[in-house]
PDB file of C-alpha atoms in Angstrom:
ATOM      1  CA  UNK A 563       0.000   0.000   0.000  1.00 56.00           C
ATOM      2  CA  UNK A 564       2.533   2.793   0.915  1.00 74.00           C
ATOM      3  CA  UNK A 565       5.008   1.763  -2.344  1.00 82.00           C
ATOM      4  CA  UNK A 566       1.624   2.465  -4.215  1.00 89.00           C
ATOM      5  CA  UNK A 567       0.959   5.472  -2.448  1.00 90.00           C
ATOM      6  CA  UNK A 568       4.726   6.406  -3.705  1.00 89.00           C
ATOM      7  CA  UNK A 569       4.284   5.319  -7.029  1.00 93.00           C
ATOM      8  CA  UNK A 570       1.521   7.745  -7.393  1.00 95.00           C
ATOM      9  CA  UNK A 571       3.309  10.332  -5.553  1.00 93.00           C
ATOM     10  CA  UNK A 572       6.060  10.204  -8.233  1.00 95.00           C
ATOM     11  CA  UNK A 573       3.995   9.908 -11.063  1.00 96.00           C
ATOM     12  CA  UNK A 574       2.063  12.837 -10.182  1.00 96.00           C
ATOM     13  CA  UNK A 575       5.547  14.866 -10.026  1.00 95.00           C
ATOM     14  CA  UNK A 576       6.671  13.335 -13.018  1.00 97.00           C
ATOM     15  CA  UNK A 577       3.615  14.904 -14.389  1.00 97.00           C
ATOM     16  CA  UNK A 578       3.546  18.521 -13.204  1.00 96.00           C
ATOM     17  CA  UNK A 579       7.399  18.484 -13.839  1.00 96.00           C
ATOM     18  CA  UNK A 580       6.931  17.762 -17.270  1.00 97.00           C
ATOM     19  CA  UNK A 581       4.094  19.951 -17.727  1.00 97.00           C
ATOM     20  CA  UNK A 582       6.417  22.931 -16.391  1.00 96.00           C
ATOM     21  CA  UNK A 583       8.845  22.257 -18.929  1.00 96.00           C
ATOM     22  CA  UNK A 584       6.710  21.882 -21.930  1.00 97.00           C
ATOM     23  CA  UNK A 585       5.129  25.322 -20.448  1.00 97.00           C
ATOM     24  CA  UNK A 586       8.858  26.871 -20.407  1.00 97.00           C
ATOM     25  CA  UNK A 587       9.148  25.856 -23.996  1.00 96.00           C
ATOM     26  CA  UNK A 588       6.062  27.383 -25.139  1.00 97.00           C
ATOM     27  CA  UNK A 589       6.733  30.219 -23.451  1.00 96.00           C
ATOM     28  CA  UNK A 590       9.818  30.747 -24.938  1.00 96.00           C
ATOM     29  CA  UNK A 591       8.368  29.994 -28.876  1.00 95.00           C
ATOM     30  CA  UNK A 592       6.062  32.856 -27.875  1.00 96.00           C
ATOM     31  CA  UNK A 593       8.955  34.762 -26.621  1.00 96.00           C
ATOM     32  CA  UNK A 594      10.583  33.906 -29.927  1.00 95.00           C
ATOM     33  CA  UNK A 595       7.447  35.071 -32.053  1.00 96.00           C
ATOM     34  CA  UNK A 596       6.908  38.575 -30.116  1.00 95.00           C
ATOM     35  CA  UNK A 597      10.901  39.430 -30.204  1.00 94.00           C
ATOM     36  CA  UNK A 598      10.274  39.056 -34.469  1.00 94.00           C
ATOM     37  CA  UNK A 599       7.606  41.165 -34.525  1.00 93.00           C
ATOM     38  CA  UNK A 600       9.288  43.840 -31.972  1.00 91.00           C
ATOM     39  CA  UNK A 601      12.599  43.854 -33.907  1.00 90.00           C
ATOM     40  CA  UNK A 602      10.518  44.405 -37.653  1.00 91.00           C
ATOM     41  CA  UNK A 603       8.676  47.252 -35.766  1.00 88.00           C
ATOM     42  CA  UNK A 604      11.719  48.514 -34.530  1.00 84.00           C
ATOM     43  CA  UNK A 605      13.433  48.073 -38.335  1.00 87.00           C
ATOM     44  CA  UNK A 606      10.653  50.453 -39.554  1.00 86.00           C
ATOM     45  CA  UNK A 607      10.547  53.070 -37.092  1.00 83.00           C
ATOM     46  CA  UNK A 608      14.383  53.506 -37.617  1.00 82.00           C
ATOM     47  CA  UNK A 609      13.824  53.262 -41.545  1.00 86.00           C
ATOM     48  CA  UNK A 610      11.059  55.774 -41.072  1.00 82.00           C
ATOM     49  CA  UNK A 611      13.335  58.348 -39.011  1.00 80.00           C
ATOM     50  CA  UNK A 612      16.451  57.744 -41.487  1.00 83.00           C
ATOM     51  CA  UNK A 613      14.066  59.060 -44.477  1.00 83.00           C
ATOM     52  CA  UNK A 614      12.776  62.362 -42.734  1.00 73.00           C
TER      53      UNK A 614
ATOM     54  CA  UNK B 427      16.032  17.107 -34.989  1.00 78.00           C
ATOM     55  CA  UNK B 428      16.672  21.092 -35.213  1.00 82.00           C
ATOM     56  CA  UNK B 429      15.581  21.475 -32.180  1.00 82.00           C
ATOM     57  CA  UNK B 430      16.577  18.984 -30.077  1.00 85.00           C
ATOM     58  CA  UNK B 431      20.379  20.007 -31.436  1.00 87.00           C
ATOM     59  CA  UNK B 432      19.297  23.258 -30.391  1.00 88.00           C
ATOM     60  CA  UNK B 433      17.533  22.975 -26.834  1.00 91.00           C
ATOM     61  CA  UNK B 434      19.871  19.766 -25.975  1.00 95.00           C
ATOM     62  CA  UNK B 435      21.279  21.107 -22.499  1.00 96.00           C
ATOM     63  CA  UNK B 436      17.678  21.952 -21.371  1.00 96.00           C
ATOM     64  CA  UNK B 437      16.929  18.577 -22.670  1.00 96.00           C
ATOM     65  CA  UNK B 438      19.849  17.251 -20.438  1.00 96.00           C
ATOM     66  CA  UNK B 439      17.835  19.092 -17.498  1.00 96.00           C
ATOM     67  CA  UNK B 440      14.517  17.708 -17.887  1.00 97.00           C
ATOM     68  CA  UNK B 441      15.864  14.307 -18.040  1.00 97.00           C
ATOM     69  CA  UNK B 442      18.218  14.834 -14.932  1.00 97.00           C
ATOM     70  CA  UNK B 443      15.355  15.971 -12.786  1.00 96.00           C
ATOM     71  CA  UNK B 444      13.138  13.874 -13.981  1.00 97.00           C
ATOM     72  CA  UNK B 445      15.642  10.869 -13.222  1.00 96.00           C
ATOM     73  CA  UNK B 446      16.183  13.188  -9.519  1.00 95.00           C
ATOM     74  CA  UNK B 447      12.386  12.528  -9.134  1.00 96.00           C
ATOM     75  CA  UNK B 448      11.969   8.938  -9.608  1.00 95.00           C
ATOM     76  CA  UNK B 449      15.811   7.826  -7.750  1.00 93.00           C
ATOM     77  CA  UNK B 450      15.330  10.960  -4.978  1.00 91.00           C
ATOM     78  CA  UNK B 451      11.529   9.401  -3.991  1.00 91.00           C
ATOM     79  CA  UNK B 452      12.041   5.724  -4.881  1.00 91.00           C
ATOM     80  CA  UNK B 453      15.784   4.619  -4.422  1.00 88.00           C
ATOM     81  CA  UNK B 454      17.590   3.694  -0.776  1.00 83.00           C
ATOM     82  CA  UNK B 455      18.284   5.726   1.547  1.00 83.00           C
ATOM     83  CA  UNK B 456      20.243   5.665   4.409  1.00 82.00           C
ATOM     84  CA  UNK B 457      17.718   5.421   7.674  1.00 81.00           C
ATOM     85  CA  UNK B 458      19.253   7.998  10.479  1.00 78.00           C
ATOM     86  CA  UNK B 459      17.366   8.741  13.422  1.00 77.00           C
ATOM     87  CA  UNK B 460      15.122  11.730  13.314  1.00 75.00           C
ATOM     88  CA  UNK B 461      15.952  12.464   9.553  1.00 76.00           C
ATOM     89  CA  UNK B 462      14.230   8.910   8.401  1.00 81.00           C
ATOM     90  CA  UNK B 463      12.346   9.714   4.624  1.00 83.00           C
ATOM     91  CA  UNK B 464      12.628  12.994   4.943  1.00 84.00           C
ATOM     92  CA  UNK B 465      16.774  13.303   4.053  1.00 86.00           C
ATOM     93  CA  UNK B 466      15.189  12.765   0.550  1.00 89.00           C
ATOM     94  CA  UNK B 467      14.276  16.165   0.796  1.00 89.00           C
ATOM     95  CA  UNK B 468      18.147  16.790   0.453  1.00 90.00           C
ATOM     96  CA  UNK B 469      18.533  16.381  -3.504  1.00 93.00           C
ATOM     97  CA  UNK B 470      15.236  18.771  -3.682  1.00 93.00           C
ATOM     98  CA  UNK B 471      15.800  21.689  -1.211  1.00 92.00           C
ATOM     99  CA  UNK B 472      19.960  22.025  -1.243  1.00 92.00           C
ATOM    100  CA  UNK B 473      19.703  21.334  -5.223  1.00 93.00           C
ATOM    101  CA  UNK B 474      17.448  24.526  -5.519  1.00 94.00           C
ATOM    102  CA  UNK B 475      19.863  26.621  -3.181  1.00 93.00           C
ATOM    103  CA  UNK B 476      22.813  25.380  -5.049  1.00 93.00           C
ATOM    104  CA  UNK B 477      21.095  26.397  -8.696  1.00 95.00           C
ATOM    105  CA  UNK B 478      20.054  29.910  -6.778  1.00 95.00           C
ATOM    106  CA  UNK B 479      23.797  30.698  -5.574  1.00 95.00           C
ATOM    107  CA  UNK B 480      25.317  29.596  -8.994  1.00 96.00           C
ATOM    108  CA  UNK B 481      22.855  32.043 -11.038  1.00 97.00           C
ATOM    109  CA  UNK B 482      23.600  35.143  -8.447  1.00 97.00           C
ATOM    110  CA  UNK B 483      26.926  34.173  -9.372  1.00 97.00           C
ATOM    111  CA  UNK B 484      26.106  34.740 -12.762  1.00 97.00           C
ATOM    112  CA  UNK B 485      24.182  38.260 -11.619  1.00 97.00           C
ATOM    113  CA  UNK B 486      27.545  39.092  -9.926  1.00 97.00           C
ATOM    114  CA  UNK B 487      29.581  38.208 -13.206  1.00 97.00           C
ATOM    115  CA  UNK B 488      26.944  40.766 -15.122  1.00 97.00           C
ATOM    116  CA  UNK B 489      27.233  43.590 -12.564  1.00 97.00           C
ATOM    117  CA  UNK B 490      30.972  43.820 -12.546  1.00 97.00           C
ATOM    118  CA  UNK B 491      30.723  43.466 -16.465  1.00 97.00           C
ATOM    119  CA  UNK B 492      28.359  46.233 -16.536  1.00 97.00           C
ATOM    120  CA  UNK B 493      30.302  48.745 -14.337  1.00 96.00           C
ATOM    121  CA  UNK B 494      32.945  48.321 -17.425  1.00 95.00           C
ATOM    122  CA  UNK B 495      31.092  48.131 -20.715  1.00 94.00           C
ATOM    123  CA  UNK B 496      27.989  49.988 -19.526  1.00 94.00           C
ATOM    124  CA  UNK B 497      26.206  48.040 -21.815  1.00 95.00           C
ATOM    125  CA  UNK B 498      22.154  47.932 -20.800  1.00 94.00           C
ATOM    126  CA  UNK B 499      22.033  44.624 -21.295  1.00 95.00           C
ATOM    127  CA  UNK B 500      24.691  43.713 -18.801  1.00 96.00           C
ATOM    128  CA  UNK B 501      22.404  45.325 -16.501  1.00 96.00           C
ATOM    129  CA  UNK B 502      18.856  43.196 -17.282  1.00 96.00           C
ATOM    130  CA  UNK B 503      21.051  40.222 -17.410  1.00 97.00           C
ATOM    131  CA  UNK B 504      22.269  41.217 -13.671  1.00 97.00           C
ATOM    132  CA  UNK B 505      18.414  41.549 -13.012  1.00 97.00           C
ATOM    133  CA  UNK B 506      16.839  38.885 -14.310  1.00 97.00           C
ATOM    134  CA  UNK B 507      19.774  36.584 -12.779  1.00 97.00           C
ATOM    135  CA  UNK B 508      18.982  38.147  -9.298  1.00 97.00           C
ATOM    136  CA  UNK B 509      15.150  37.563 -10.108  1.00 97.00           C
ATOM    137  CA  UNK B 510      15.656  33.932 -10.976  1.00 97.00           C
ATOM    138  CA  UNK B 511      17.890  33.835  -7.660  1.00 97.00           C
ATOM    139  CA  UNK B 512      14.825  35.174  -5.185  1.00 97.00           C
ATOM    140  CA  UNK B 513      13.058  32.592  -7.259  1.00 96.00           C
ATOM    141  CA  UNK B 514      14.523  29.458  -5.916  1.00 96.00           C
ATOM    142  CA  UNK B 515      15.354  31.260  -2.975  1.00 95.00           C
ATOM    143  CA  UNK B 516      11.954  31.559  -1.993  1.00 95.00           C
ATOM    144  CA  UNK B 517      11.488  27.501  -3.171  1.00 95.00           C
ATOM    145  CA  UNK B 518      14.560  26.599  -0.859  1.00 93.00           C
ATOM    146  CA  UNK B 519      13.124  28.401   2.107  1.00 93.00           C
ATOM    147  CA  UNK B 520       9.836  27.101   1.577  1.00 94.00           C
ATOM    148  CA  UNK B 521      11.160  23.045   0.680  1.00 92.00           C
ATOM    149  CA  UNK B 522      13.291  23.932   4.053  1.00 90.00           C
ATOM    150  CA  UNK B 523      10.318  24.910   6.493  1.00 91.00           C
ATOM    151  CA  UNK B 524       8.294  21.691   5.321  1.00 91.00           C
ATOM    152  CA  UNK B 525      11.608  19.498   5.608  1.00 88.00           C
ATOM    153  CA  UNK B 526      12.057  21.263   9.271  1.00 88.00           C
ATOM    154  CA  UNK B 527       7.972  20.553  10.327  1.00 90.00           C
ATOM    155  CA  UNK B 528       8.405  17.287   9.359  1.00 87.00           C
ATOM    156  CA  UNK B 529      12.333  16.451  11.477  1.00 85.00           C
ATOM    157  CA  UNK B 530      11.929  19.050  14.071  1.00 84.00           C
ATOM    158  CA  UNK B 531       8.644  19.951  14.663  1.00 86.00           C
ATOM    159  CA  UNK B 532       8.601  23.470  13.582  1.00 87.00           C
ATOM    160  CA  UNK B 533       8.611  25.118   9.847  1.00 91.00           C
ATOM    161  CA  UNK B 534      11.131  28.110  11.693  1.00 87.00           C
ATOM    162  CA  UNK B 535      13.884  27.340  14.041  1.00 83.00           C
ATOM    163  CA  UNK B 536      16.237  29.696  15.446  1.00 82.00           C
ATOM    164  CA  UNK B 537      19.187  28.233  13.585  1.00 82.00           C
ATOM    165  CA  UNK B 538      22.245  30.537  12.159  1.00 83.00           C
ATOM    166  CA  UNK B 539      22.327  28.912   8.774  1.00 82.00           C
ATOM    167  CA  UNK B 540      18.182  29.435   8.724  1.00 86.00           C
ATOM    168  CA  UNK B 541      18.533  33.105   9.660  1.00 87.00           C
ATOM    169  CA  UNK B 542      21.078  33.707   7.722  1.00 88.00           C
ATOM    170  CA  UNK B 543      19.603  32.520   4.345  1.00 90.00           C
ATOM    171  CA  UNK B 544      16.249  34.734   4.933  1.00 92.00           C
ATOM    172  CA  UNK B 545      18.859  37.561   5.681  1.00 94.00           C
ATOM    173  CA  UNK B 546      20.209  36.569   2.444  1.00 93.00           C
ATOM    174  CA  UNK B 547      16.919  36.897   1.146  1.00 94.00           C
ATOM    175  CA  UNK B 548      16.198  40.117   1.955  1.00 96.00           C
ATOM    176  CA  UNK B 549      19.556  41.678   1.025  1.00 96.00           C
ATOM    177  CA  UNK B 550      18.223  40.872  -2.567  1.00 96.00           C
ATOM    178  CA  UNK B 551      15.185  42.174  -1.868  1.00 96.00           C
ATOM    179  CA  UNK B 552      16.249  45.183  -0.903  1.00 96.00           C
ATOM    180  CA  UNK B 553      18.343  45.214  -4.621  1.00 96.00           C
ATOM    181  CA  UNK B 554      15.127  44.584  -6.004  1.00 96.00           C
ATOM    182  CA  UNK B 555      13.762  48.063  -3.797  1.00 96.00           C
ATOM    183  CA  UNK B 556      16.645  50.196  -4.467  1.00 96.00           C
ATOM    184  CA  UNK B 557      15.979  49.745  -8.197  1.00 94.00           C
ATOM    185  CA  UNK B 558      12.650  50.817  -8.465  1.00 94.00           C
ATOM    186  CA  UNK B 559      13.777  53.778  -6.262  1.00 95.00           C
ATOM    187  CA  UNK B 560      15.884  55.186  -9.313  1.00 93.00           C
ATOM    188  CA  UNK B 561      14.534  56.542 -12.475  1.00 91.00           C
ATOM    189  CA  UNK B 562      17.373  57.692 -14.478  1.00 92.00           C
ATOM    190  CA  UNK B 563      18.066  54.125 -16.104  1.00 91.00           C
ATOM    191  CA  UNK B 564      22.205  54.712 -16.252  1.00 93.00           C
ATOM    192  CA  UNK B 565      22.223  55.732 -12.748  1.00 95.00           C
ATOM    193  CA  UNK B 566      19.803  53.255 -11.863  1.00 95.00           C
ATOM    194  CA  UNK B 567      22.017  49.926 -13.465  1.00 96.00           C
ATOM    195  CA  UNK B 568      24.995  51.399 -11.972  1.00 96.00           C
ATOM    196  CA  UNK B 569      24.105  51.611  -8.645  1.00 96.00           C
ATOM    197  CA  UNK B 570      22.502  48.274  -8.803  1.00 96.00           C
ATOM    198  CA  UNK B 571      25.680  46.905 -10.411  1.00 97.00           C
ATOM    199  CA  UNK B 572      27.562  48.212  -7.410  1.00 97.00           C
ATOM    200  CA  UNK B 573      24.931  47.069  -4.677  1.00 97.00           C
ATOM    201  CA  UNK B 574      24.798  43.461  -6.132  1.00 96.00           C
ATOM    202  CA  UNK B 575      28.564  42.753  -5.741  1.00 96.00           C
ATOM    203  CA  UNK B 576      28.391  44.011  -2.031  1.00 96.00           C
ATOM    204  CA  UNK B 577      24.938  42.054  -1.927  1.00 96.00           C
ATOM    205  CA  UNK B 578      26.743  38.711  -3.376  1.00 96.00           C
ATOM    206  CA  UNK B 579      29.525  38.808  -0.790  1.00 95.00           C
ATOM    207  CA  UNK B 580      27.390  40.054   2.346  1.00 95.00           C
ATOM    208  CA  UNK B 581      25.492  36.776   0.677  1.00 94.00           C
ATOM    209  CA  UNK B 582      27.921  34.637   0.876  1.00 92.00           C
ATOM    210  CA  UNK B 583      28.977  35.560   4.768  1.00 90.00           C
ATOM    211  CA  UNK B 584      25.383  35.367   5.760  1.00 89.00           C
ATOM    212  CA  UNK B 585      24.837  31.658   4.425  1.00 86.00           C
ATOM    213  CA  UNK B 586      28.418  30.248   4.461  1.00 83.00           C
ATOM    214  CA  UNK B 587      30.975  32.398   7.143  1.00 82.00           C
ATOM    215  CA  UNK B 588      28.718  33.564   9.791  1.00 79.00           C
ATOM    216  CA  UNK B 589      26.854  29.951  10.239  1.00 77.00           C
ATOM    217  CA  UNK B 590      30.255  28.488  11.040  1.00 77.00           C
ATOM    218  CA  UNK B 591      30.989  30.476  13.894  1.00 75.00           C
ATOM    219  CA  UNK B 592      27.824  29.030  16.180  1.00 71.00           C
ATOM    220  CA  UNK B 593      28.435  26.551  18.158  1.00 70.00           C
ATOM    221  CA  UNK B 594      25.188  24.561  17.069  1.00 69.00           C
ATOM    222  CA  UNK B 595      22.773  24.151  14.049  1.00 69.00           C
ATOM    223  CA  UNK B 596      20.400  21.706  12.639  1.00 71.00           C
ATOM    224  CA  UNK B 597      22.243  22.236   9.043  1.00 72.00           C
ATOM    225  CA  UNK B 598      25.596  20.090   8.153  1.00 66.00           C
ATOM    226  CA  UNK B 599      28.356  22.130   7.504  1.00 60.00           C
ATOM    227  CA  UNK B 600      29.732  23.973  10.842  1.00 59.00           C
ATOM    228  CA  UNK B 601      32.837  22.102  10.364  1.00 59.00           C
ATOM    229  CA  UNK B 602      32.873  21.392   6.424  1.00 58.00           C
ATOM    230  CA  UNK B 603      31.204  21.532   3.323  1.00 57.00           C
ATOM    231  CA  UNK B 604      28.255  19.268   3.439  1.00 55.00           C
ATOM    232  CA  UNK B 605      27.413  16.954   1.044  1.00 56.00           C
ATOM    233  CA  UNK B 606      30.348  18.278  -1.141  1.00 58.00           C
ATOM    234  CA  UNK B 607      33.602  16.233   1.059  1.00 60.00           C
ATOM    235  CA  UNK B 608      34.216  12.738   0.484  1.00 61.00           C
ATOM    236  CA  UNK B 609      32.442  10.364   2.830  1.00 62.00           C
ATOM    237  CA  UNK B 610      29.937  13.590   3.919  1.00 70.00           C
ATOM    238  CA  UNK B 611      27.320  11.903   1.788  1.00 79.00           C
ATOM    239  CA  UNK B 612      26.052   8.779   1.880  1.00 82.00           C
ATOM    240  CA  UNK B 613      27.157   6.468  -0.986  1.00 84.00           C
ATOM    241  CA  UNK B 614      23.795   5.399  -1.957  1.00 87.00           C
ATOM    242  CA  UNK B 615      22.780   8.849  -2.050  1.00 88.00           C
ATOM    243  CA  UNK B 616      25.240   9.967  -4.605  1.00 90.00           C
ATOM    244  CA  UNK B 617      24.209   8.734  -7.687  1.00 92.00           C
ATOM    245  CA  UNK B 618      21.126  11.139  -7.130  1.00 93.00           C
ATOM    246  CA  UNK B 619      22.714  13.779  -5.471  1.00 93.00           C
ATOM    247  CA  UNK B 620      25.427  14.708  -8.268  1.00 93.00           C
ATOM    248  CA  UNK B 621      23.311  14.827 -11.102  1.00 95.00           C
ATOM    249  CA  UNK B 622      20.234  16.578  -9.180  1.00 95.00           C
ATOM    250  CA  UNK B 623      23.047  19.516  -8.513  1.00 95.00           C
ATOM    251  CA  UNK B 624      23.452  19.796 -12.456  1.00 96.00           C
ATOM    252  CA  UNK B 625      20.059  19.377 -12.927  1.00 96.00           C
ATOM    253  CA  UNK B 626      18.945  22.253 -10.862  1.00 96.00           C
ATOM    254  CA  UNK B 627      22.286  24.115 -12.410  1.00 96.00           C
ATOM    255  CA  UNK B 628      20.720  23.710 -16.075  1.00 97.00           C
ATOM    256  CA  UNK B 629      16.747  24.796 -14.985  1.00 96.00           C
ATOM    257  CA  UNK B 630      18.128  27.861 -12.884  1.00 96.00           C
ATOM    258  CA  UNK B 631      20.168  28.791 -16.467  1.00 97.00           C
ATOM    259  CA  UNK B 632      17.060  28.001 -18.390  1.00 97.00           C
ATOM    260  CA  UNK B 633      14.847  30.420 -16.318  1.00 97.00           C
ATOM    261  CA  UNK B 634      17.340  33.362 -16.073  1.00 97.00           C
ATOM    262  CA  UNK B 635      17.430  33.121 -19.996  1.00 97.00           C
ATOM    263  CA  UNK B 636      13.538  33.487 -20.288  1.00 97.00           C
ATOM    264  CA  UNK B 637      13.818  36.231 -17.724  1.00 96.00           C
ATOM    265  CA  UNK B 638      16.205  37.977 -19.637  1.00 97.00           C
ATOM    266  CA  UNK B 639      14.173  37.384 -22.710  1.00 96.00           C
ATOM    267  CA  UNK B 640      11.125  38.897 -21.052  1.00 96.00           C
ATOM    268  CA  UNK B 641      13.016  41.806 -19.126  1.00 94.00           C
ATOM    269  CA  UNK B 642      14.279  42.667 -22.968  1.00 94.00           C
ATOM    270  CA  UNK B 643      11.057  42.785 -24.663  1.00 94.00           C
ATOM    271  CA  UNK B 644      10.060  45.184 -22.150  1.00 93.00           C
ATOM    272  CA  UNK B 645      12.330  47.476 -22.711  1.00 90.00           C
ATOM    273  CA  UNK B 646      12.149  47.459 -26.199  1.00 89.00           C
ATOM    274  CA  UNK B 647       8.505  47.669 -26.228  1.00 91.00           C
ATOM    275  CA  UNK B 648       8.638  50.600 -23.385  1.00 88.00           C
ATOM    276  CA  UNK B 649      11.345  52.270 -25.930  1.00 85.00           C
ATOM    277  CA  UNK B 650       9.199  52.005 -28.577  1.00 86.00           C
ATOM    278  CA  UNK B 651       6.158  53.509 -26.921  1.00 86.00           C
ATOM    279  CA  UNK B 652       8.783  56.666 -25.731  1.00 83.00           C
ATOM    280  CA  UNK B 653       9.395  56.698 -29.307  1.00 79.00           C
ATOM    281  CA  UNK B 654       5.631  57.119 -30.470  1.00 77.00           C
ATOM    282  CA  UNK B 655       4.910  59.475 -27.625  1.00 78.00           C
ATOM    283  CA  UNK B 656       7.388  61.937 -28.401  1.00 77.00           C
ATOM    284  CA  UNK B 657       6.946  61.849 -31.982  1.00 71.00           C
ATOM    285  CA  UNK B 658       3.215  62.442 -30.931  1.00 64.00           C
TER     286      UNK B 658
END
């Protein structure tokens, strides 16, 4: 009973564990997507100021 | 394939704590009285501690860097390493308390080493304070640069120098450096220990990158927003 009671224990950490790492890797795709976007708005804004 | 070249030392993480999970819960231990199960807590709470001193190490490395390239960067790397410290700071106090309710009966004791770390704590804390105290941004990352090298070593005496001098504590180490010297550690325990040390090494790197990450896009987004306002 209590090596089940571990078993469970550890699977359950195995689980959250691995669901906090798949979260830090789709957090950092998103982090990947939004720095794109920032640096081609940035691009622009200096292009824009270099023709005036 | 790309990206398992790419992301292979957070890979190398996972699997080392996930490996720290099953061996740190399910493997022997050694059975000492009043420890018992609860030494297991050892590759959990002094694994976090361990990843939160390397990465203010790192902070430290940035500050000093700063003071002599002045790059802003430097600076939200010092940051966001000091954030991820408080991080699993605040995890190894709180994986401490339960560890202490559960071998001496209380989640606080009034134990040097115990004091010491929350002292530690707050001395990063306070970093945190004193830089949303500043507005000037140079002036700001400079005089953080220079608090977080005092902070590092006042740091280091609080949780490693002034411990040593009592003449009792509930923590390892008066006379040593526990876990770390030959013979400290039980053999058994080893195989778990080492590679939860990397382990928590690799995820404290991991998250001070995504800080660093975030604390960028923040500036450049608050840069660009300057940028429209004043051309508004």
């Amino acid at each position: 009973m209590g090596e089940t009671k571990m078993l469970v224990v550890v699977l359950l950490l195995l689980i959250i564990f691995m669901g906090i790492a798949a979260f830090l890797f789709y957090l950092e795709k998103r982090l990947a997507h939004a720095e794109k976007e920032l640096k081609s708005l940035k691009d622009a804004e200096e292009k824009k100021a270099a023709e005036k | 394939m790309d990206q398992v070249k790419k992301n292979w030392w957070k890979l190398t993480g996972i699997v080392l704590l996930l490996y720290v999970i099953v061996g740190g819960l399910l493997f022997d231990v050694p059975q000492l009285d009043n420890l018992l199960q609860s030494i297991r807590s050892i590759y959990f709470h002094v694994g976090m501690w361990f990843g939160m001193i390397f990465i203010l190490g790192v902070g430290l490395v940035f500050s000093i860097r700063y003071l002599s390239t002045s790059d802003p960067k430097d600076d939200l790397r010092a940051l966001s390493a000091v954030k991820t410290g408080l991080l699993f700071g605040f995890l190894g106090l709180l994986t401490g308390m339960i560890w202490a309710k559960f071998t001496w009966g209380a989640f606080w004791l009034n134990d040097p080493k115990l004091n010491g770390a929350v002292v530690g704590v707050f001395i990063y804390l306070a970093y945190m304070v004193l830089r949303s105290s500043v507005d000037d941004r140079e002036k700001r990352a400079k005089l953080a640069a220079v608090y977080s090298i005092f902070a590092f070593v006042l740091f280091i005496v609080f949780i490693m120098i002034l411990p040593r001098t009592a003449t009792f504590s509930i923590h390892p180490g008066i006379e040593s450096n526990p876990a770390l010297v030959p013979g400290d550690l039980a053999a058994e325990m080893r195989p778990v220990f080492y590679p939860a040390m990397i382990g928590w090494f690799i995820m404290s790197y991991w998250l001070y990158r995504i800080m660093f990450r975030v604390s960028v896009l923040a500036e450049m987004t608050k840069e660009l927003s300057e940028n429209k306002k004043t051309e508004g």
